[in-house]
XYZ file of C-alpha atoms in Angstrom:
485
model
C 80.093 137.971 122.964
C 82.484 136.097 124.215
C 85.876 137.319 124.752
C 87.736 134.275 123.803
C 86.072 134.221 120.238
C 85.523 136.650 116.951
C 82.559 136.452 115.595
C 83.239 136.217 111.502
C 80.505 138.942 110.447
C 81.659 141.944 110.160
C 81.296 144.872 112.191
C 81.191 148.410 112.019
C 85.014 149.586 113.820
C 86.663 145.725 113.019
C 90.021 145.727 111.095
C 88.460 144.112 107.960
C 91.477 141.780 107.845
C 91.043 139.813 111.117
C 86.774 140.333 110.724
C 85.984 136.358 110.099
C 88.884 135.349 108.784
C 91.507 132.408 109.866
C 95.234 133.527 111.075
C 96.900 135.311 107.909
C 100.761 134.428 107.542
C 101.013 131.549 109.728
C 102.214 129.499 107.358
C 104.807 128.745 104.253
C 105.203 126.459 101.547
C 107.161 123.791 104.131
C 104.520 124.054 106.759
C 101.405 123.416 104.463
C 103.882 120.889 102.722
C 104.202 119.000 106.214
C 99.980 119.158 106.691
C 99.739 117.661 102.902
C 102.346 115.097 103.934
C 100.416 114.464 107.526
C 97.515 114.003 105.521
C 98.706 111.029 103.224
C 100.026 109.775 106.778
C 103.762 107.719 104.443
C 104.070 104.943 106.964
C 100.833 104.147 107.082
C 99.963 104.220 103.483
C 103.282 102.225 103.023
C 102.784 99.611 105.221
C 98.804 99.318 104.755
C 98.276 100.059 100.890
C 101.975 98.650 99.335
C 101.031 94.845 100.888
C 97.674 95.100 99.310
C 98.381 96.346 95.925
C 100.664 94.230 95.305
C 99.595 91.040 96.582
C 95.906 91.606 94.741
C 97.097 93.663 91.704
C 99.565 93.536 89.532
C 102.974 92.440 92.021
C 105.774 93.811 91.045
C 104.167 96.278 88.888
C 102.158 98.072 91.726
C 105.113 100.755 92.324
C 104.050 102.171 88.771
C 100.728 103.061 90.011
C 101.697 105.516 91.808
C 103.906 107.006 89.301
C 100.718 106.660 86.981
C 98.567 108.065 89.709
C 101.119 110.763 90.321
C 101.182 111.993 87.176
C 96.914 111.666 86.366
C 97.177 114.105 90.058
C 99.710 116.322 88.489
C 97.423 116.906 85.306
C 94.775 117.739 87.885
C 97.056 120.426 89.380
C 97.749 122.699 86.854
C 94.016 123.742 86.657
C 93.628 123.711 90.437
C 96.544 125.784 90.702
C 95.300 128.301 87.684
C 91.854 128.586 90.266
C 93.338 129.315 93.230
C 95.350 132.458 92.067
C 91.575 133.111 91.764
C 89.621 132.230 94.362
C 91.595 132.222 98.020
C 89.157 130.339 100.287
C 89.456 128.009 103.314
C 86.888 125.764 101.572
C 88.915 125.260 98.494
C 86.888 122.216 96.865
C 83.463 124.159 97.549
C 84.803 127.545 96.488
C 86.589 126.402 93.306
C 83.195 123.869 92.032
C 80.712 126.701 93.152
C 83.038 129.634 90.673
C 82.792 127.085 87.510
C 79.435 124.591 88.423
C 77.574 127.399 90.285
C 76.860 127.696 94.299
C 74.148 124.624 94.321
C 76.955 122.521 93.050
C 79.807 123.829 94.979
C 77.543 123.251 98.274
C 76.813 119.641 97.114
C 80.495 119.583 96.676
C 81.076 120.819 100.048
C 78.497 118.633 101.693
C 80.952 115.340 99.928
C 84.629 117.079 100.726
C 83.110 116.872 104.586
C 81.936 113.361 104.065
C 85.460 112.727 102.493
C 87.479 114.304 104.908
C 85.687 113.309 107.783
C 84.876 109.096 106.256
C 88.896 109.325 106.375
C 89.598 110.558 109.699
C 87.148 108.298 111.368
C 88.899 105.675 108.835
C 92.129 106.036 110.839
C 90.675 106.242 113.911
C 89.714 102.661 113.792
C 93.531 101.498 112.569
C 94.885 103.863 115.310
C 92.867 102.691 118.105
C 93.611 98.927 116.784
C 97.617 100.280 116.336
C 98.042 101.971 119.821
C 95.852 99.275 122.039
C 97.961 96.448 121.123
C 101.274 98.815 121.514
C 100.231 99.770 125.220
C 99.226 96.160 125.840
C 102.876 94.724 124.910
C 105.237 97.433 126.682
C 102.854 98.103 129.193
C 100.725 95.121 130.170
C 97.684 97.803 130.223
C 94.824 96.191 128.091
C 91.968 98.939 127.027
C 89.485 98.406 124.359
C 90.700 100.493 120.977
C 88.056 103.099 121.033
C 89.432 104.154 124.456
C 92.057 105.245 122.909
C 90.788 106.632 119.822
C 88.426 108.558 121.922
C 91.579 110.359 124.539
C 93.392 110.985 120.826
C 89.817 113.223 119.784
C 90.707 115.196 122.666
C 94.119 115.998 122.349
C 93.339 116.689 118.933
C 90.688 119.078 119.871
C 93.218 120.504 121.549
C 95.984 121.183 119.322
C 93.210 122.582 116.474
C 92.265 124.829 118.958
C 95.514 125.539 119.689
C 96.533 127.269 116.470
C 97.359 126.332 112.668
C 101.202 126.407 113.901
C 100.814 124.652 116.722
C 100.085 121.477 114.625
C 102.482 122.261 111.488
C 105.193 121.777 114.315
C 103.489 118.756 116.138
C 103.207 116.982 112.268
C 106.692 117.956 111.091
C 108.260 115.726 114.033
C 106.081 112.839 112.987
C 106.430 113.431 109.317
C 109.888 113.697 109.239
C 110.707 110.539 111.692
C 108.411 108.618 109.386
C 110.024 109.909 106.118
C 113.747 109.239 107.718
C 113.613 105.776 108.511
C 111.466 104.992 104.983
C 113.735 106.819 102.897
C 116.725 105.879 104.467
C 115.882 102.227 104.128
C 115.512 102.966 100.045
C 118.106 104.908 99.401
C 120.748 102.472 101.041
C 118.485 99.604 98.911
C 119.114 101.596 95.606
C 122.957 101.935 96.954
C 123.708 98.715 97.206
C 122.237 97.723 93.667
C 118.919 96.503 95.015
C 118.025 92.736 96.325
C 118.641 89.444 95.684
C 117.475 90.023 91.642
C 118.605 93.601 91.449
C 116.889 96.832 91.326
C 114.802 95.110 88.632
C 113.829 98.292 86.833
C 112.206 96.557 83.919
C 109.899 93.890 86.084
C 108.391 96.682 87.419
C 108.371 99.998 84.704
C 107.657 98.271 81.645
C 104.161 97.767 80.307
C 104.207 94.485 80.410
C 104.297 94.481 84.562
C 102.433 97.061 84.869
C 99.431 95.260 82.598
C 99.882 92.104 84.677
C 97.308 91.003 86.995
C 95.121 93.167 88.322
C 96.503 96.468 87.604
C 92.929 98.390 88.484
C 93.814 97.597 92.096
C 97.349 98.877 92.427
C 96.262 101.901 90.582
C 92.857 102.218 93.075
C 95.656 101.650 96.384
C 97.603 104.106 95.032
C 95.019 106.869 94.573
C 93.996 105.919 98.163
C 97.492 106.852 99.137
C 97.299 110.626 97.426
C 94.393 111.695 99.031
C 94.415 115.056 101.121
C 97.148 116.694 98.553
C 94.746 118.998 97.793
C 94.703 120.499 101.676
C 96.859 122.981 99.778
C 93.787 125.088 98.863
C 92.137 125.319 102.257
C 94.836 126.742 104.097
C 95.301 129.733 101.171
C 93.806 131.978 103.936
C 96.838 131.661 106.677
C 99.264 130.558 104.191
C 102.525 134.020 103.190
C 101.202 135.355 100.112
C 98.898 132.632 99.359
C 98.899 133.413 95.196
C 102.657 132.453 95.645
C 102.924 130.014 98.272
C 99.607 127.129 97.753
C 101.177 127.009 93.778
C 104.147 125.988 94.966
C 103.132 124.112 98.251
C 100.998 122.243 95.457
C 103.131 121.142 93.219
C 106.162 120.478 95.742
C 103.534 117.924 97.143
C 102.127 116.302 94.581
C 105.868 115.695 93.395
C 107.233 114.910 96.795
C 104.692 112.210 97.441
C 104.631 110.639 94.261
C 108.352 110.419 94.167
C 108.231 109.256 97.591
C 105.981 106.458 96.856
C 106.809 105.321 94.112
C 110.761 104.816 95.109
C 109.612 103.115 98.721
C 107.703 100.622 97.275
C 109.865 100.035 94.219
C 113.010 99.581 96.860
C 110.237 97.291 98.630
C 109.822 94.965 95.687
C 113.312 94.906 94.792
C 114.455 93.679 98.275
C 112.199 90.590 98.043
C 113.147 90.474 94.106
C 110.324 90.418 91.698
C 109.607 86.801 91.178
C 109.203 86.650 95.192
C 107.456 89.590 95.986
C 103.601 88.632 95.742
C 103.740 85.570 97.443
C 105.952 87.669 100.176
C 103.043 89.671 100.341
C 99.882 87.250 99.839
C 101.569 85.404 102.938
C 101.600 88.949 105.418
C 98.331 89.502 104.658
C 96.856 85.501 105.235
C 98.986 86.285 108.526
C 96.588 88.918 109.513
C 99.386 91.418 109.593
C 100.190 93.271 106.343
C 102.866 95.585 108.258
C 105.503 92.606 108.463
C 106.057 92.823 104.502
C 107.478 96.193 105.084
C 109.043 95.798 108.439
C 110.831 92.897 107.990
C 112.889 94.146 104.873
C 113.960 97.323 106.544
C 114.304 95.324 110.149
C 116.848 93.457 107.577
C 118.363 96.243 106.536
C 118.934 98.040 109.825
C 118.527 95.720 112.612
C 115.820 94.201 114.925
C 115.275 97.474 116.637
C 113.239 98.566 113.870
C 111.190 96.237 114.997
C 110.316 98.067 118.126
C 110.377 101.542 116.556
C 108.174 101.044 113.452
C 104.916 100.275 115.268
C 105.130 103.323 117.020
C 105.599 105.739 113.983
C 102.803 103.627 112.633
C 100.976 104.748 115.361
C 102.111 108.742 115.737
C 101.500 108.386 111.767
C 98.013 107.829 112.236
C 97.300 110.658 114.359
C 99.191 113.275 112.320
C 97.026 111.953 109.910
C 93.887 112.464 112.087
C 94.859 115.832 113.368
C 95.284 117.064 109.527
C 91.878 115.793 108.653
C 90.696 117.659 111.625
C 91.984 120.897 110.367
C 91.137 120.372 106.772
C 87.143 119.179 107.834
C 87.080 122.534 110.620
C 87.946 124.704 107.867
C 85.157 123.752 105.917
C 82.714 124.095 108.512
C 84.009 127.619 109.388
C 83.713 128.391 105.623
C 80.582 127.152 105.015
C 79.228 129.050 108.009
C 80.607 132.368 106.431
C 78.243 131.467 103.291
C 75.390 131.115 105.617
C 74.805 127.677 104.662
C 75.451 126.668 108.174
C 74.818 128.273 111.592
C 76.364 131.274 112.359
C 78.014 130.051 115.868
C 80.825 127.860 113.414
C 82.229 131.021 112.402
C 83.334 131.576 115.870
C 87.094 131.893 116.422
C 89.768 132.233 119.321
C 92.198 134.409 119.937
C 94.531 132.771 117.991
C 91.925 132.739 115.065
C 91.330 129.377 114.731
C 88.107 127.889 114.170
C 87.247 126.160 117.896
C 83.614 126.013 117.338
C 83.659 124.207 114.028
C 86.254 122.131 115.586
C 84.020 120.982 118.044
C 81.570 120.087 115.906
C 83.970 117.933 113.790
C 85.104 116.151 116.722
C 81.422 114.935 117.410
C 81.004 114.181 114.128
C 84.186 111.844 114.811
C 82.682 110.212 118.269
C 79.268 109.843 116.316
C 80.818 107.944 113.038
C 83.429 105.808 115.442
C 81.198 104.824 118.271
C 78.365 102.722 116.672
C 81.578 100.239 115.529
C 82.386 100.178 119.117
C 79.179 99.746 120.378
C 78.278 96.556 118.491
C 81.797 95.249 118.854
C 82.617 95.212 115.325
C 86.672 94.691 114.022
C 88.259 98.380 113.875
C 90.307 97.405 111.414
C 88.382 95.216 108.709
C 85.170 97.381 108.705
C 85.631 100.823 110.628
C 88.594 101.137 108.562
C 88.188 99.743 105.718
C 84.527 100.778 104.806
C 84.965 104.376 105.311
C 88.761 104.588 103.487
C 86.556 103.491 100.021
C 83.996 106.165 100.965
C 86.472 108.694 101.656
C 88.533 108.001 97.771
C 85.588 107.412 96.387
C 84.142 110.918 97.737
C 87.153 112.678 96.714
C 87.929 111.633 93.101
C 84.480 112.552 92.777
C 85.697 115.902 93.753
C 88.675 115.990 91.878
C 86.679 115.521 88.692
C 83.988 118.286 89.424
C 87.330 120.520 90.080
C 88.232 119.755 86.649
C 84.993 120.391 85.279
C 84.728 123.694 87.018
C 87.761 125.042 85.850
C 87.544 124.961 82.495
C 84.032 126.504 82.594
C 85.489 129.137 84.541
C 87.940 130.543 82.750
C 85.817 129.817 79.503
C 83.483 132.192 80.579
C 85.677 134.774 82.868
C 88.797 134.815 80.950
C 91.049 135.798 83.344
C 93.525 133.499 82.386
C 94.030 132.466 79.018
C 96.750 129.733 78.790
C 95.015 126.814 77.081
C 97.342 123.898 78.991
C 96.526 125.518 82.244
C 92.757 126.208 81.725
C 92.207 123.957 78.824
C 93.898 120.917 78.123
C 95.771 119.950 81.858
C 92.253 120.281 83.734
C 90.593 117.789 80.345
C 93.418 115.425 80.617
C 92.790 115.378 84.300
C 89.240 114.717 84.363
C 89.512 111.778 81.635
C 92.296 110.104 83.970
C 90.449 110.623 87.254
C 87.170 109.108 85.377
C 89.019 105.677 84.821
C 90.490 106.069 88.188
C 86.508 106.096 89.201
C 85.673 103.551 86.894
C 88.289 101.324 88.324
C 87.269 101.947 92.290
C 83.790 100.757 91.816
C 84.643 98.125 89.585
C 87.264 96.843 92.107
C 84.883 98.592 95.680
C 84.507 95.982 97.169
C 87.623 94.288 97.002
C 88.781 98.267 98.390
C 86.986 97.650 101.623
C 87.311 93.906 102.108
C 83.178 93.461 102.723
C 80.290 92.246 101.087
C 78.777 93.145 97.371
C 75.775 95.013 98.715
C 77.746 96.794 101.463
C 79.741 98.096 99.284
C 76.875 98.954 97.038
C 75.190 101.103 99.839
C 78.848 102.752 100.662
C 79.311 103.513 97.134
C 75.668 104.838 96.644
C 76.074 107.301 100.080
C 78.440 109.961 98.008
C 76.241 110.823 95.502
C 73.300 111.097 98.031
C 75.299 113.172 100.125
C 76.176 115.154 96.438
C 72.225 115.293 96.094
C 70.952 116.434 99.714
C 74.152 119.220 100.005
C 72.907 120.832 96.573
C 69.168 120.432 97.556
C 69.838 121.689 101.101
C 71.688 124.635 99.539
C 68.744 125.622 97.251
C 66.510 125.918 100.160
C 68.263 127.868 102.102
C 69.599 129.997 99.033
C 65.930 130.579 98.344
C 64.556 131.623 102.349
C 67.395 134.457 101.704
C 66.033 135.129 98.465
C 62.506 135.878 100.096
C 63.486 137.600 102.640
């Protein structure tokens, strides 16, 4: 064997608490907090989702989706945090549907977090590439095609997942926080000063009647897109300080954190422009081909023109703490899945510093292989690379989020370990129902998500469920050879 990597099956003479498993105390409630917050990558889902929602949905309305959305997320929560005092498990989503749904299910599940997780990352690949290319191309007159970059950036994130779990909680923190600085600085000094030209404006945006205008389904559908990876709680249980202690909290700090954050940004967004101005603001960035100036050009305002330079460079380092999060959240399922012996054994493989290289690897091909075909036939990184697999990737994951839900209330029906009716019960039903309509409303509004045709966005929609199908079915076969053996 090699000596750089551990084999996870144990041996005979191994300490049993190293044998196959991923660094244990490497990280606390802030440093899984700052992977959650890579994950939802602010800046970017500020300046990409805020323009949208509220120039297509509801206007002035669209910061209440993500309260909405925050709180339908929050419901979800309480039953994923009542699990994973439970089950402690790198693959989280698989592990927790699998305990409630049984393993066929879980390993369809597991099959559709990858598809998620990875859809995503490949997502921002294809805004990063598009991001950085036209950055190095105005301050340094050097003009490369966007999937050069994209395709250096898989390497140095190789890197720093090989590299060790706190390796990249430090690299994301610097990111995270410059990105949460300047956007919560620019709101708070908003709020201060009593809002824009019309005021804070409270009630054109809170009360039911803005939040019903329009097309609310597509605020609320942007906004979900901007909570995804919250749940990357879960998968680092395994290296997080006393994990039954530590994912609760990171959990609910997050889902809190970014909701709040959110939901204030863009509300401080919409008051700046004032709420009878705000969707036309909007309507125009995006007929400009540049959504970002809605949100730059209120905060350039507000501190100056050298926002001007700095902003599409955190949009840019946003993006890859984004990427490099995905990467650790899609290894880690790879690594766990391997453990189960649903796939082969060499992705169990760590290095010294116990993190999963091998399944790295394997998720950074699966990057090259999902980017390069948009490359290769010259196709916009922006309007289809991104935009295609962002609707997979929500689409893939509310999915998950409501077999979560389903899972554990059958679970602690049947094991009773934990008899609290909210937390087992009622939280995980009220969860489920919200994250159904939040369904309902993506594929009634998919194709609007990823700004293509109807029957693209048929075949997009139709890939997570056959991915459901051919994990669970792949599963049973194998589940069965071991059977006969």
């Amino acid at each position: 064997m090699d000596s750089q990597t551990v084999d996870a099956a144990p041996r005979t003479g191994q300490d049993p608490r190293t044998a196959g498993s991923l660094k244990r105390n490497a990280l606390g409630v802030l440093g899984i907090l700052f992977f959650v917050l890579s994950a939802q990558a602010p800046l970017t889902g500020i300046a990409g989702a805020v323009p949208i929602a509220v120039a297509l949905g509801n206007g002035p309305g669209a910061p209440a989706a993500y309260a909405i959305t925050g709180a339908v997320i929050l419901l979800f929560s309480v039953g994923f945090v009542a699990m994973g005092r439970h089950v402690v498990d790198a693959g989280a989503f698989y592990a927790y549907i699998g305990k409630g749904l049984g393993r066929t299910t879980g390993s369809g599940s597991a099959a559709v977090a990858l598809l998620a997780y990875c859809a995503v990352q490949a997502a921002m690949y294809g805004l990063y590439g598009a991001t950085v290319s036209g950055l190095v191309a105005h301050y340094a007159g050097v003009h490369l095609a966007w999937w050069v970059w994209a395709l250096v950036t898989m390497a140095v994130v190789q890197v720093l997942g090989a590299a060790g779990i706190e390796i990249g909680a430090k690299v994301l923190a610097v990111f995270v926080l410059a990105e949460f600085t300047i956007l919560l600085a620019f709101a708070l000094v908003t709020f201060v000063k009593g809002g824009g030209p019309e005021g804070l404006g409270a009630a054109s945006t809170f009360s039911p009647s803005a939040v019903l205008q329009g097309a609310p389904g597509v605020a609320l559908m942007f906004a979900v897109a901007s909570m995804f990876g919250f749940e990357a709680t879960a998968i680092y249980g395994e290296e997080a300080r006393d994990p039954r202690r530590t994912v609760p909290r990171a959990t609910y700090l997050s889902v809190v954190v970014v909701t709040g954050f959110f939901a204030f940004t863009s509300w401080m967004l919409v008051s700046a422009y004032g709420a009878s101005h705000v969707t036309g603001a909007a309507g125009r960035a995006l007929a400009g081909g540049d959504s970002t100036v809605f949100v730059f050009a209120p905060i350039a305002a507000q501190f100056g023109g050298w926002v001007d330079d700095v902003l599409p460079v955190l949009l840019g380092t946003s993006l890859f703490a984004g990427v490099l999060a995905f990467h650790n959240s899609a290894n880690r399922y790879l690594f766990s899945l391997s453990r189960e012996g649903l796939l082969p054994r060499g992705l169990r493989s760590l290095n010294r510093r116990h993190s999963p290289w091998a399944a790295g690897l394997v998720q950074t091909a699966i990057a090259v292989l999902l980017v390069m075909p948009f490359a290769l036939t010259g196709k916009d990184p922006v309007l289809t690379l991104f935009s295609w697999f962002s609707g997979v990737g929500v689409l893939a994951c509310m999915l998950l989020y409501f077999l979560t839900c389903a899972s554990v209330i059958v679970f602690f029906r049947r094991e009773r370990l934990d008899t609290r009716l909210w937390n087992t019960v009622i939280a995980p039903a009220l969860g489920a129902l919200g994250i159904a309509g939040a369904i309902w409303l993506i594929l009634a509004n998919f194709t609007t998500l990823i700004g293509g045709e109807a029957s693209t966005a048929t075949w997009l929609a139709l890939s997570v469920p056959a991915v459901l199908l051919t994990g669970a079915a792949a599963a049973r076969l194998v589940h069965a050879r071991s059977a006969a053996r």
